[in-house]
Short mmCIF file of C-alpha atoms in Angstrom, two decimals:
data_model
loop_
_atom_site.label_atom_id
_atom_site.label_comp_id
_atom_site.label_asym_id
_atom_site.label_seq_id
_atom_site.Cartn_x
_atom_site.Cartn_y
_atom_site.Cartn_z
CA UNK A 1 -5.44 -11.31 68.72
CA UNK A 2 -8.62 -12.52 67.45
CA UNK A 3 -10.59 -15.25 67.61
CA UNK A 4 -13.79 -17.13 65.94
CA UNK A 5 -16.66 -18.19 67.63
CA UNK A 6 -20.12 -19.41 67.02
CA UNK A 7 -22.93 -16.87 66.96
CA UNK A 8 -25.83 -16.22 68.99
CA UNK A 9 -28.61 -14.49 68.60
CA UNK A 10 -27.18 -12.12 71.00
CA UNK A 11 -24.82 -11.11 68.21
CA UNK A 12 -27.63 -10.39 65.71
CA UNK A 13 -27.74 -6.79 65.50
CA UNK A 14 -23.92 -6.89 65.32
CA UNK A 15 -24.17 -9.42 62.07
CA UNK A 16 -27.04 -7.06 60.75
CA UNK A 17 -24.67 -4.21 60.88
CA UNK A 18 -21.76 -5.56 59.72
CA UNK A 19 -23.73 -7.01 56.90
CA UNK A 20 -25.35 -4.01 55.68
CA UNK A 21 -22.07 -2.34 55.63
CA UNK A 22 -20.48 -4.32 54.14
CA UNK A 23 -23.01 -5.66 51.36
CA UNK A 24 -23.65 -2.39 50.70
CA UNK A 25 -19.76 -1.50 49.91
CA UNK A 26 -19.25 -4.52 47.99
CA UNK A 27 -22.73 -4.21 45.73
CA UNK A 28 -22.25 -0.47 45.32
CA UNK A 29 -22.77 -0.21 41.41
CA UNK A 30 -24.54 -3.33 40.88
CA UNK A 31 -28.33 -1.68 41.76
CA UNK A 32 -29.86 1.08 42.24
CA UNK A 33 -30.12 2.68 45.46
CA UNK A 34 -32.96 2.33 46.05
CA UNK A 35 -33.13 -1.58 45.20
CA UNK A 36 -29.93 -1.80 47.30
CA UNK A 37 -31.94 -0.30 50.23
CA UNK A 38 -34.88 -2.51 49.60
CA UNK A 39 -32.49 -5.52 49.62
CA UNK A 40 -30.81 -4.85 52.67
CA UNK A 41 -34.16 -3.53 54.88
CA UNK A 42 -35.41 -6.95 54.18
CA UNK A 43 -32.38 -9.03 54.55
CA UNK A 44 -29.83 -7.14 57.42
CA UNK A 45 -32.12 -6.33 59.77
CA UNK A 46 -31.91 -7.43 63.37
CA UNK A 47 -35.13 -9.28 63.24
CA UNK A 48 -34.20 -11.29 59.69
CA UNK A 49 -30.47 -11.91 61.09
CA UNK A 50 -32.25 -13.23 64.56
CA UNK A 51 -34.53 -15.75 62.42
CA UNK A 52 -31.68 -17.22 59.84
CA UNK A 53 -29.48 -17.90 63.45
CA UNK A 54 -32.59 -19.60 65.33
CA UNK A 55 -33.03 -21.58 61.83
CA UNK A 56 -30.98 -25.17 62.45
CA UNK A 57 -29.23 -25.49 59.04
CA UNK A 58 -27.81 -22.14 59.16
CA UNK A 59 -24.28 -21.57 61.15
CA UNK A 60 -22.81 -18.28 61.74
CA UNK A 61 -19.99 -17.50 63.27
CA UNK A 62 -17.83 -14.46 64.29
CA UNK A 63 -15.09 -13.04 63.68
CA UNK A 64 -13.60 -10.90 66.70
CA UNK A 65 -10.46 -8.81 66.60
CA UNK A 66 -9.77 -6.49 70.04
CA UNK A 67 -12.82 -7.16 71.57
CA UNK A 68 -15.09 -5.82 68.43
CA UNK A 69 -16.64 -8.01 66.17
CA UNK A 70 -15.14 -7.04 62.78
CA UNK A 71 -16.84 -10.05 60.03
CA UNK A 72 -19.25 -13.21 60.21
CA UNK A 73 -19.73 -16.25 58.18
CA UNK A 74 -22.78 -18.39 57.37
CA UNK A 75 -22.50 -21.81 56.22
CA UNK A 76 -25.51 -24.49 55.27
CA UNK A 77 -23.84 -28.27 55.60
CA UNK A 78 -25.50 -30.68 53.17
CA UNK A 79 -27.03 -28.34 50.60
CA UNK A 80 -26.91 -29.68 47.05
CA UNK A 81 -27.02 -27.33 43.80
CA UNK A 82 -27.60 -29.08 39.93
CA UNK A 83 -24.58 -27.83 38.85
CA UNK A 84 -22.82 -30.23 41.48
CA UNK A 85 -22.87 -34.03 41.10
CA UNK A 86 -21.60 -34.82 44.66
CA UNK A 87 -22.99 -35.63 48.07
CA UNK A 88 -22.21 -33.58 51.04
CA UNK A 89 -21.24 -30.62 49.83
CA UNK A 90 -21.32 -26.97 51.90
CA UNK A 91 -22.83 -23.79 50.55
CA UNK A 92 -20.41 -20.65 52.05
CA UNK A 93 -23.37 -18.47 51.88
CA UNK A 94 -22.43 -15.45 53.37
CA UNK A 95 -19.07 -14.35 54.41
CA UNK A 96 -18.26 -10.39 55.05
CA UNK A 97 -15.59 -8.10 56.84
CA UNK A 98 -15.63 -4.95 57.33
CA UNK A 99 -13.52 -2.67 54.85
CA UNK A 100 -11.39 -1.15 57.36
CA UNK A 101 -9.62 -5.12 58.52
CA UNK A 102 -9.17 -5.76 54.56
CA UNK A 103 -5.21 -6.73 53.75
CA UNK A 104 -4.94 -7.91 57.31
CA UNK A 105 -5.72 -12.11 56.17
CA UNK A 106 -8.20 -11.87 58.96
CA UNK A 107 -10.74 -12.54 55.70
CA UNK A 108 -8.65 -15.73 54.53
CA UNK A 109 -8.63 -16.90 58.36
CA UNK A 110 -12.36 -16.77 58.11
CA UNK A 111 -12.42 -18.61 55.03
CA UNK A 112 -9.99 -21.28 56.52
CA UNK A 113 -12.12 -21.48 59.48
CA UNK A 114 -15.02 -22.66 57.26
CA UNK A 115 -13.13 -24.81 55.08
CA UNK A 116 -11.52 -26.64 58.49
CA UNK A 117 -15.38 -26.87 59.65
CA UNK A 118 -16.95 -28.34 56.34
CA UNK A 119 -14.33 -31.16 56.31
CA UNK A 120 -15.08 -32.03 60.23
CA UNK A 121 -18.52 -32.27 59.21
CA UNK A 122 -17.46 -34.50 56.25
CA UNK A 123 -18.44 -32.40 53.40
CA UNK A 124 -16.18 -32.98 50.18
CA UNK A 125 -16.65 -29.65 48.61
CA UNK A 126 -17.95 -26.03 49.29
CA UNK A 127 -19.99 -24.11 47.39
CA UNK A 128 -20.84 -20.28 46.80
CA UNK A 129 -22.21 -17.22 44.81
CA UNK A 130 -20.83 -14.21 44.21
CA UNK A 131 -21.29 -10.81 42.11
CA UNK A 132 -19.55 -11.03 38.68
CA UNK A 133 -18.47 -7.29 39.73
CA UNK A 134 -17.66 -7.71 42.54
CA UNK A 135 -13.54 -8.76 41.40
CA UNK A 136 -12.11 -8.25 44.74
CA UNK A 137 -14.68 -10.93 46.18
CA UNK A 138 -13.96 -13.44 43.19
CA UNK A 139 -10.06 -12.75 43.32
CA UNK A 140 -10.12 -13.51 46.54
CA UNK A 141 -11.76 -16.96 45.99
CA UNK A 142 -9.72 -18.00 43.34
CA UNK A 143 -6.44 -17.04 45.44
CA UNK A 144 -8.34 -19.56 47.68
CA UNK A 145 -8.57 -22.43 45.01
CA UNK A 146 -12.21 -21.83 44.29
CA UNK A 147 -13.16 -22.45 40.29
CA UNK A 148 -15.87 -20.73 38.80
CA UNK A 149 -18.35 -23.06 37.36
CA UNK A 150 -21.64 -21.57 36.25
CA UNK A 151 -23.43 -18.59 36.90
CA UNK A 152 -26.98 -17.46 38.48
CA UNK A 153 -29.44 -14.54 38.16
CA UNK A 154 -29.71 -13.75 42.06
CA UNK A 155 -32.71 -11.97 43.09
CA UNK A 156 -31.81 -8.17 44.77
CA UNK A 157 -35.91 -7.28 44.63
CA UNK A 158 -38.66 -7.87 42.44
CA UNK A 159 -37.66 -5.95 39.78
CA UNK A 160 -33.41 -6.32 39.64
CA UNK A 161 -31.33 -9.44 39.55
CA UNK A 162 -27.51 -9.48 39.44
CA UNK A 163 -25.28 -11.75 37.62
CA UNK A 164 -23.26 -13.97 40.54
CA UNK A 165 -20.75 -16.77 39.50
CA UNK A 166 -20.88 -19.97 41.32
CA UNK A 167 -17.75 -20.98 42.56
CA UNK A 168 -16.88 -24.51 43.89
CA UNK A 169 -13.79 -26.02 46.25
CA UNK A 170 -12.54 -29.30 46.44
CA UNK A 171 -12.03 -30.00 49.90
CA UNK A 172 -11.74 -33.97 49.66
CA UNK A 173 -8.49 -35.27 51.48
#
């Protein structure tokens, strides 16, 4: 059984770990190590994960499967992009499971969880970015009726950016 709640900061250095695993697995190739390093250090720490949860906008939740928790999501309601000419409108901006739970749909039941939320809170369409290499990521999207409509240079350190499509939903009724 497993089940999706929202997260605390108590779950922090759970979400930082999960995170860097998982980031890291799905960005190998796309850096160097020692940008991939940088980026995560600064961004899945314990500390950083603590803030984003504390910060209002920002909702995580987890994803628990025999008492372990296994994946998390972050979603920002209201949060407009210029490639997008719509109010209320969701970006999905972080959504990872560990490797091991892959092929078990507890990924897609994440997904659907956000989806189910973003049209509670009345937004008509969900946003995201993901690496252009990253196929198994943008498969998985598509499978989920996301299109791909633009792309963005997104910001690993100072000195490396990586291609990421932008992908969009419809969720209007």
């Amino acid at each position: 059984m497993f089940s999706i709640t929202r997260a605390t900061v108590k779950n922090a250095a759970s979400i930082a770990a999960i995170g860097a695993t998982a980031v890291e697995e799905a960005h190998r190739g796309s850096c160097s190590a020692e940008d991939m390093n940088a980026f995560l250090e600064k961004n899945y720490n314990e500390m950083a994960v603590q803030e984003e949860i504390c910060t209002e906008k920002n909702i995580y939740h987890i994803l628990n499967y025999k008492d372990a928790t296994i994946g998390f999501s972050k979603i920002v309601f209201n949060s407009t992009h210029s490639n997008i000419n719509r109010d209320n409108i969701a970006r999905l901006d972080r959504i990872y499971l560990l490797k091991e739970f892959y092929g078990l749909k507890f990924g897609f039941e994440l997904l659907k969880f956000n989806i189910d939320l973003a049209k509670e809170n009345y937004q008509s369409g969900i946003w995201l970015f993901t690496w252009i290499g990253n196929t198994r990521a943008v498969d998985f999207y598509h499978k989920a009726g996301f299109n791909i409509i633009g792309s963005h240079q997104f910001k690993v350190t100072e000195t490396h950016y990586n291609e990421h499509y932008q992908m969009f939903l419809d969720i209007r009724n």
